[in-house]
PDB file of C-alpha atoms in Angstrom:
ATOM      1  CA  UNK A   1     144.081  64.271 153.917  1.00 55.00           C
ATOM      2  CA  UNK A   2     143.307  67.631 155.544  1.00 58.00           C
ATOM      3  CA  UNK A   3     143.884  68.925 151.979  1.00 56.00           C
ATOM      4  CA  UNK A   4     142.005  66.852 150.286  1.00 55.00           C
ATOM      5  CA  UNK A   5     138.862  67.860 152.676  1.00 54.00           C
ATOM      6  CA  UNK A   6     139.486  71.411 152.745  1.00 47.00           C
ATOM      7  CA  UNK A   7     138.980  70.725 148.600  1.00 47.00           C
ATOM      8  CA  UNK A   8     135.958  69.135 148.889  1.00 55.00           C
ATOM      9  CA  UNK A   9     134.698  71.604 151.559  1.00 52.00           C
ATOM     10  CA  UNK A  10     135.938  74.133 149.006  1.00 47.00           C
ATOM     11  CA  UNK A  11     134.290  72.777 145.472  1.00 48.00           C
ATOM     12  CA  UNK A  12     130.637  71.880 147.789  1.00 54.00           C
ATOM     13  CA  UNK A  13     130.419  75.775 148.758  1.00 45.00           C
ATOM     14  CA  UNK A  14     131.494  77.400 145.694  1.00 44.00           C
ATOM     15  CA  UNK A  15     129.108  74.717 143.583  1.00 50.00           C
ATOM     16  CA  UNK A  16     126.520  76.062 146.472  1.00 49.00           C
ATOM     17  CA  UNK A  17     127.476  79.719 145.756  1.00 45.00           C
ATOM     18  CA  UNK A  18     127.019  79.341 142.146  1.00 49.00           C
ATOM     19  CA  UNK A  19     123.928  77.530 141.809  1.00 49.00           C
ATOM     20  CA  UNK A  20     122.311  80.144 144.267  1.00 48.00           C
ATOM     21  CA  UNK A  21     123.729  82.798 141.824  1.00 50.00           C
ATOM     22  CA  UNK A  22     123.072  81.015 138.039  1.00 49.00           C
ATOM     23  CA  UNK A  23     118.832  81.667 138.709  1.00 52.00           C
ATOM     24  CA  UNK A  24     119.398  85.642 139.222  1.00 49.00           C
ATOM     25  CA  UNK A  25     122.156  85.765 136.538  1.00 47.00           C
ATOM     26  CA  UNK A  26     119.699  84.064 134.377  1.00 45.00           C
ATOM     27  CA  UNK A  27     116.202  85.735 134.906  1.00 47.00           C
ATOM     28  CA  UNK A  28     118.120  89.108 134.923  1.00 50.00           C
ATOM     29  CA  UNK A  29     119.747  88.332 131.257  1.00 48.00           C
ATOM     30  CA  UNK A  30     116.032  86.848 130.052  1.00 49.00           C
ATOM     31  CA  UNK A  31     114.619  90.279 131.123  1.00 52.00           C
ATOM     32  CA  UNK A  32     116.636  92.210 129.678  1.00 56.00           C
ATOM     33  CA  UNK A  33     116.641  90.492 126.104  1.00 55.00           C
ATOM     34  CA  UNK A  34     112.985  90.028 126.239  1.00 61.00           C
ATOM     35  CA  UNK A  35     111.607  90.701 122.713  1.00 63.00           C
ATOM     36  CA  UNK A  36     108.124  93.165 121.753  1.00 64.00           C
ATOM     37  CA  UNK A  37     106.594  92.829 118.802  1.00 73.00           C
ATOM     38  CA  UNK A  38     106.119  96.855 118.758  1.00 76.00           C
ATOM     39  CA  UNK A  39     103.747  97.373 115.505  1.00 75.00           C
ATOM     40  CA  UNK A  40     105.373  98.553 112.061  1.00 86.00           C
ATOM     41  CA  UNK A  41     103.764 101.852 111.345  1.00 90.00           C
ATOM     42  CA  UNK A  42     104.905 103.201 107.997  1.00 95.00           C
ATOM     43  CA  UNK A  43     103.935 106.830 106.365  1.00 96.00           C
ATOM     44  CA  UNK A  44     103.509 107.631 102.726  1.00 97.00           C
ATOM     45  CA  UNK A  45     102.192 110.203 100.384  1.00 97.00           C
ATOM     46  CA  UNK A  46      99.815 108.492  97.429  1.00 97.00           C
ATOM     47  CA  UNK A  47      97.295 108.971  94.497  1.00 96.00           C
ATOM     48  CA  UNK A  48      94.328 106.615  95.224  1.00 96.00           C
ATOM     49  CA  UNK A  49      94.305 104.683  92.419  1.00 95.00           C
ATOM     50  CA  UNK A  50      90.777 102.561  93.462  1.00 95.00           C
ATOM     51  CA  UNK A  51      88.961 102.262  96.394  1.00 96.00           C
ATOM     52  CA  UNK A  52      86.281  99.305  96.392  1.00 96.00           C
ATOM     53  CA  UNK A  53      84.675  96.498  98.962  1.00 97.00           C
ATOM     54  CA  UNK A  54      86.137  92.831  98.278  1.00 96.00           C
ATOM     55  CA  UNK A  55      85.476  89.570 100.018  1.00 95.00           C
ATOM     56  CA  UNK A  56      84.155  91.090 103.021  1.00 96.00           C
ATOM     57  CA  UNK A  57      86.874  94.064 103.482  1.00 97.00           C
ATOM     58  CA  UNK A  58      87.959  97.497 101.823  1.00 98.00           C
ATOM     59  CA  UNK A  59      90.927  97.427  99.705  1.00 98.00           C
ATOM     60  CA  UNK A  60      92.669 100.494  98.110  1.00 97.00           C
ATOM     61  CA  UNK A  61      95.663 100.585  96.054  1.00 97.00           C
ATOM     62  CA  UNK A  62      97.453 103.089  96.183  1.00 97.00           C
ATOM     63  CA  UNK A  63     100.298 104.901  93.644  1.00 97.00           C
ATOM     64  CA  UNK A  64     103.108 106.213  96.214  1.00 97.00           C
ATOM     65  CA  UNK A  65     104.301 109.944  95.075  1.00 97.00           C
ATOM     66  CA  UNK A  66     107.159 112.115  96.284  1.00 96.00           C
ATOM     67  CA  UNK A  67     105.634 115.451  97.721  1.00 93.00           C
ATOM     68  CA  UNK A  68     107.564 118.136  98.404  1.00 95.00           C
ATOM     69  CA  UNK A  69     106.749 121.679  99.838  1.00 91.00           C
ATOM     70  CA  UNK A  70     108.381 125.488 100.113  1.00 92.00           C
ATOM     71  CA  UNK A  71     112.286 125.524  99.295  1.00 93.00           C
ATOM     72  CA  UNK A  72     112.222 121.474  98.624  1.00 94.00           C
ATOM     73  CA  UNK A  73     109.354 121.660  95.775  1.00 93.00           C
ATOM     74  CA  UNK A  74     111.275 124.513  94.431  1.00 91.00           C
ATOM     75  CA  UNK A  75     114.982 122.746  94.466  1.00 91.00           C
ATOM     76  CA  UNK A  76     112.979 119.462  93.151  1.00 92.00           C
ATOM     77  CA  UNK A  77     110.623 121.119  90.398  1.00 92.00           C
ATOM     78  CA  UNK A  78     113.940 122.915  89.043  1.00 89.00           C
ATOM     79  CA  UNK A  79     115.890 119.283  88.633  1.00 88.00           C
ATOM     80  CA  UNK A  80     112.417 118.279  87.066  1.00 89.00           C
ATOM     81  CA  UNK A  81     111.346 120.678  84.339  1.00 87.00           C
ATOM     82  CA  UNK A  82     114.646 122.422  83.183  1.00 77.00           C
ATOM     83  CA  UNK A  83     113.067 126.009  83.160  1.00 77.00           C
ATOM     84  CA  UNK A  84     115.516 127.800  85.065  1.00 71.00           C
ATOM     85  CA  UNK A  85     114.881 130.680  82.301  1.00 73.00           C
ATOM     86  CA  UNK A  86     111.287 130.901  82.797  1.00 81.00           C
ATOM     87  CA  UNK A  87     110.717 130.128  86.245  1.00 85.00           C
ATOM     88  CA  UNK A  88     112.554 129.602  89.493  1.00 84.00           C
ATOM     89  CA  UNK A  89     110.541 128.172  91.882  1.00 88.00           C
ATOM     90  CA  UNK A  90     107.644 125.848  91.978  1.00 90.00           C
ATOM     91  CA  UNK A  91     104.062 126.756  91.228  1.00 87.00           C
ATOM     92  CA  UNK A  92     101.529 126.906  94.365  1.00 88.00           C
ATOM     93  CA  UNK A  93     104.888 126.295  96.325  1.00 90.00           C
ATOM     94  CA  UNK A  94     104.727 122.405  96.464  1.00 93.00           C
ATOM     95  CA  UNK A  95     105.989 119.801  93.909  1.00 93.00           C
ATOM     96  CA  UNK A  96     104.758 116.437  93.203  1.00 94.00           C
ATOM     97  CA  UNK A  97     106.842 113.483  91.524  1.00 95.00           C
ATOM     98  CA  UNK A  98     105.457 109.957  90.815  1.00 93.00           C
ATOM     99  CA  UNK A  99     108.247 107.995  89.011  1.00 91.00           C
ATOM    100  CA  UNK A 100     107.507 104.485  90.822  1.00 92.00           C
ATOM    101  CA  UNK A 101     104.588 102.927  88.343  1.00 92.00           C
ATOM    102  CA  UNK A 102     103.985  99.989  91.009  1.00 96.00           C
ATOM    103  CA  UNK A 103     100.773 100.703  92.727  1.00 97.00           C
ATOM    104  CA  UNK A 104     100.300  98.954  96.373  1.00 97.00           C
ATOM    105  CA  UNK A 105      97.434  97.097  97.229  1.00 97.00           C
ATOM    106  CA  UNK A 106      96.234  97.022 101.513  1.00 98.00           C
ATOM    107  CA  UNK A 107      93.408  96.199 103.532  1.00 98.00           C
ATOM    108  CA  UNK A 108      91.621  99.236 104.926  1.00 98.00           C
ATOM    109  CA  UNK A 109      91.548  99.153 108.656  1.00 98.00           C
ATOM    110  CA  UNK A 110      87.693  98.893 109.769  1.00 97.00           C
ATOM    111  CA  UNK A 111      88.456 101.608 112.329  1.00 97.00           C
ATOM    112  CA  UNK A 112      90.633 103.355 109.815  1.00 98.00           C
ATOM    113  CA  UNK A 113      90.482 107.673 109.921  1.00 98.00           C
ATOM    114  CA  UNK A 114      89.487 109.893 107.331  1.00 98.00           C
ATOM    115  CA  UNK A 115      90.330 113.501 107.396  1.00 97.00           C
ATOM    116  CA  UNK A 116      89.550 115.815 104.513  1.00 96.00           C
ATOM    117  CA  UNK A 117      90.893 119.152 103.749  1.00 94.00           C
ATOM    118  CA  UNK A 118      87.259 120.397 102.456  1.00 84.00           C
ATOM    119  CA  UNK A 119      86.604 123.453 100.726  1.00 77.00           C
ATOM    120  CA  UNK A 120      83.470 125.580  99.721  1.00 76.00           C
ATOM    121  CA  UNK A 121      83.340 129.296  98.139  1.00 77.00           C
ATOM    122  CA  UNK A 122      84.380 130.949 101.085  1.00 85.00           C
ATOM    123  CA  UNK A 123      86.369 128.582 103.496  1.00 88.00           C
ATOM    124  CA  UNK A 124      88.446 125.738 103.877  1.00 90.00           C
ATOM    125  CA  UNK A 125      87.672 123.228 106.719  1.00 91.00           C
ATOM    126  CA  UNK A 126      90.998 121.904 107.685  1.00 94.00           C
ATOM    127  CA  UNK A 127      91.483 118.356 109.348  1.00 96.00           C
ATOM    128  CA  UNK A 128      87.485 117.415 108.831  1.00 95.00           C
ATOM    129  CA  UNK A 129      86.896 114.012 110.453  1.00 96.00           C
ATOM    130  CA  UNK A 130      84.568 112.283 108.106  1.00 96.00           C
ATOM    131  CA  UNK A 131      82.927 108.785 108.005  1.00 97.00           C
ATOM    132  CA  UNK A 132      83.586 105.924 105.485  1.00 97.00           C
ATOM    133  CA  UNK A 133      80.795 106.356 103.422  1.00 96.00           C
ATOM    134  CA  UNK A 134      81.339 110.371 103.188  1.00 95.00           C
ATOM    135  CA  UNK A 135      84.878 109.552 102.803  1.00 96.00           C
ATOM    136  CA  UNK A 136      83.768 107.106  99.545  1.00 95.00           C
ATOM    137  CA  UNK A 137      81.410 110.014  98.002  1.00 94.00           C
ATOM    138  CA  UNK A 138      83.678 112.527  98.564  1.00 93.00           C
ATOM    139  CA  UNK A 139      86.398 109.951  95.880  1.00 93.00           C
ATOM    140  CA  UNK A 140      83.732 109.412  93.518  1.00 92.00           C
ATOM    141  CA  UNK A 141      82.651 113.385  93.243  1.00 90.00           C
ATOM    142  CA  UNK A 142      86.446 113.931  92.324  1.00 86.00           C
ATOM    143  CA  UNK A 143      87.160 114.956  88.833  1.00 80.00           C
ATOM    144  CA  UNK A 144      89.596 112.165  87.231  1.00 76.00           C
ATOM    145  CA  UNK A 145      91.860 114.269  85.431  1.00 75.00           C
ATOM    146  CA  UNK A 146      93.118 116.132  88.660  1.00 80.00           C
ATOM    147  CA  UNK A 147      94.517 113.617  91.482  1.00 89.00           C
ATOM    148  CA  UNK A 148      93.981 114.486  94.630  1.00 93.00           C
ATOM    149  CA  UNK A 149      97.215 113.407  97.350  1.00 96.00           C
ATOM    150  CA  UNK A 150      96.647 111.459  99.870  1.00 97.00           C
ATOM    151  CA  UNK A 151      98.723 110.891 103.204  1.00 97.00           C
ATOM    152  CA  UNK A 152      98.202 107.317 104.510  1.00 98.00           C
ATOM    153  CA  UNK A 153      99.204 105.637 107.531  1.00 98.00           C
ATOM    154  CA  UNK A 154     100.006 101.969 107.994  1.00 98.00           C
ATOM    155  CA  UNK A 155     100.596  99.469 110.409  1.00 97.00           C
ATOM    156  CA  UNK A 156     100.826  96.273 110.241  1.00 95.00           C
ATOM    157  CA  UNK A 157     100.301  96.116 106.559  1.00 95.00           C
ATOM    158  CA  UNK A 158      96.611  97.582 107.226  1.00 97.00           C
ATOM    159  CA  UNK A 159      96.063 100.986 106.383  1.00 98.00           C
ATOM    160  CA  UNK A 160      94.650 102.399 109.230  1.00 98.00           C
ATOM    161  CA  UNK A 161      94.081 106.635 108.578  1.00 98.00           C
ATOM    162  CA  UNK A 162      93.933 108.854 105.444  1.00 98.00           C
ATOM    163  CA  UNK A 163      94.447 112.224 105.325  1.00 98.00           C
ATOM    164  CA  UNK A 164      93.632 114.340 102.502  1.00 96.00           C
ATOM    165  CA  UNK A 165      96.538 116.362 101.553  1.00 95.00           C
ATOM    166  CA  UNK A 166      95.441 120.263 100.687  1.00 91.00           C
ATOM    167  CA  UNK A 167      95.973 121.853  97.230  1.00 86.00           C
ATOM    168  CA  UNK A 168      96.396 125.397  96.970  1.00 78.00           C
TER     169      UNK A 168
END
């Protein structure tokens, strides 16, 4: 009988002790598995292919390239144009290859950045912060047989900055 009460005494405090403990176990495991939705933010070089206002919001598309600059544009120019005799490094020092024909389409943030590397006859002005609509002239004064690079950024699927890349 004693033993049989000692059990019970036994099971009622360790049933005690373990549904004081099972709330801290628990909150401390859900805290530390707790899930943030931290934003996707994804970096390319591109050609703009087009640039226009549709149903309310600006769209680009955009042809991703492979840029490549000092001893990489000169490894990557010399896989690419099998001149080894003529030259050995690449011209201007950067190298640009655009074998992916798919073009990406994305909403242009309405906060996005725009930073042009702007030239006239006697300087360059580097990192210029410019608006949308200078941003927009500035694409259609481009001559169409030279691309331009572009650096984008993207999160979310939204392209929220552009940076002109500068061409020696």
């Amino acid at each position: 009988m004693k033993i049989q009460k000692l059990m019970k005494l036994f099971f009622s405090v360790l049933m005690i002790f373990t549904l004081l403990l099972l709330p801290s176990t628990l909150s401390k495991a859900s805290a530390t598995t707790k899930v943030t939705n931290k934003p996707i933010t994804e970096k390319a070089p591109t050609y703009i292919t087009s640039f226009t206002y549709e149903h309310g919001k600006w769209v680009g598309k955009f042809d991703y390239i492979q840029w490549y600059f000092g001893k990489d544009a000169d490894r990557e120019f010399l896989k690419d144009c099998n001149c080894k005799k003529e030259m050995d490094h690449a011209p201007d020092g950067y190298w640009i290859r655009n074998v992916n024909p798919k073009i990406r389409t994305f909403t242009i943030s309405k906060d996005a950045q725009y930073v042009l590397q702007t030239r006239n006859l006697y300087s360059i002005k580097w990192n210029e912060k410019v608006t949308r609509s200078q941003f927009i002239t500035f694409l259609k004064q481009q001559d169409k047989r030279h691309q331009i690079p572009y650096h984008i950024e993207i999160k979310n699927g939204v392209v929220t900055k552009i940076t002109q890349q500068y061409i020696p």
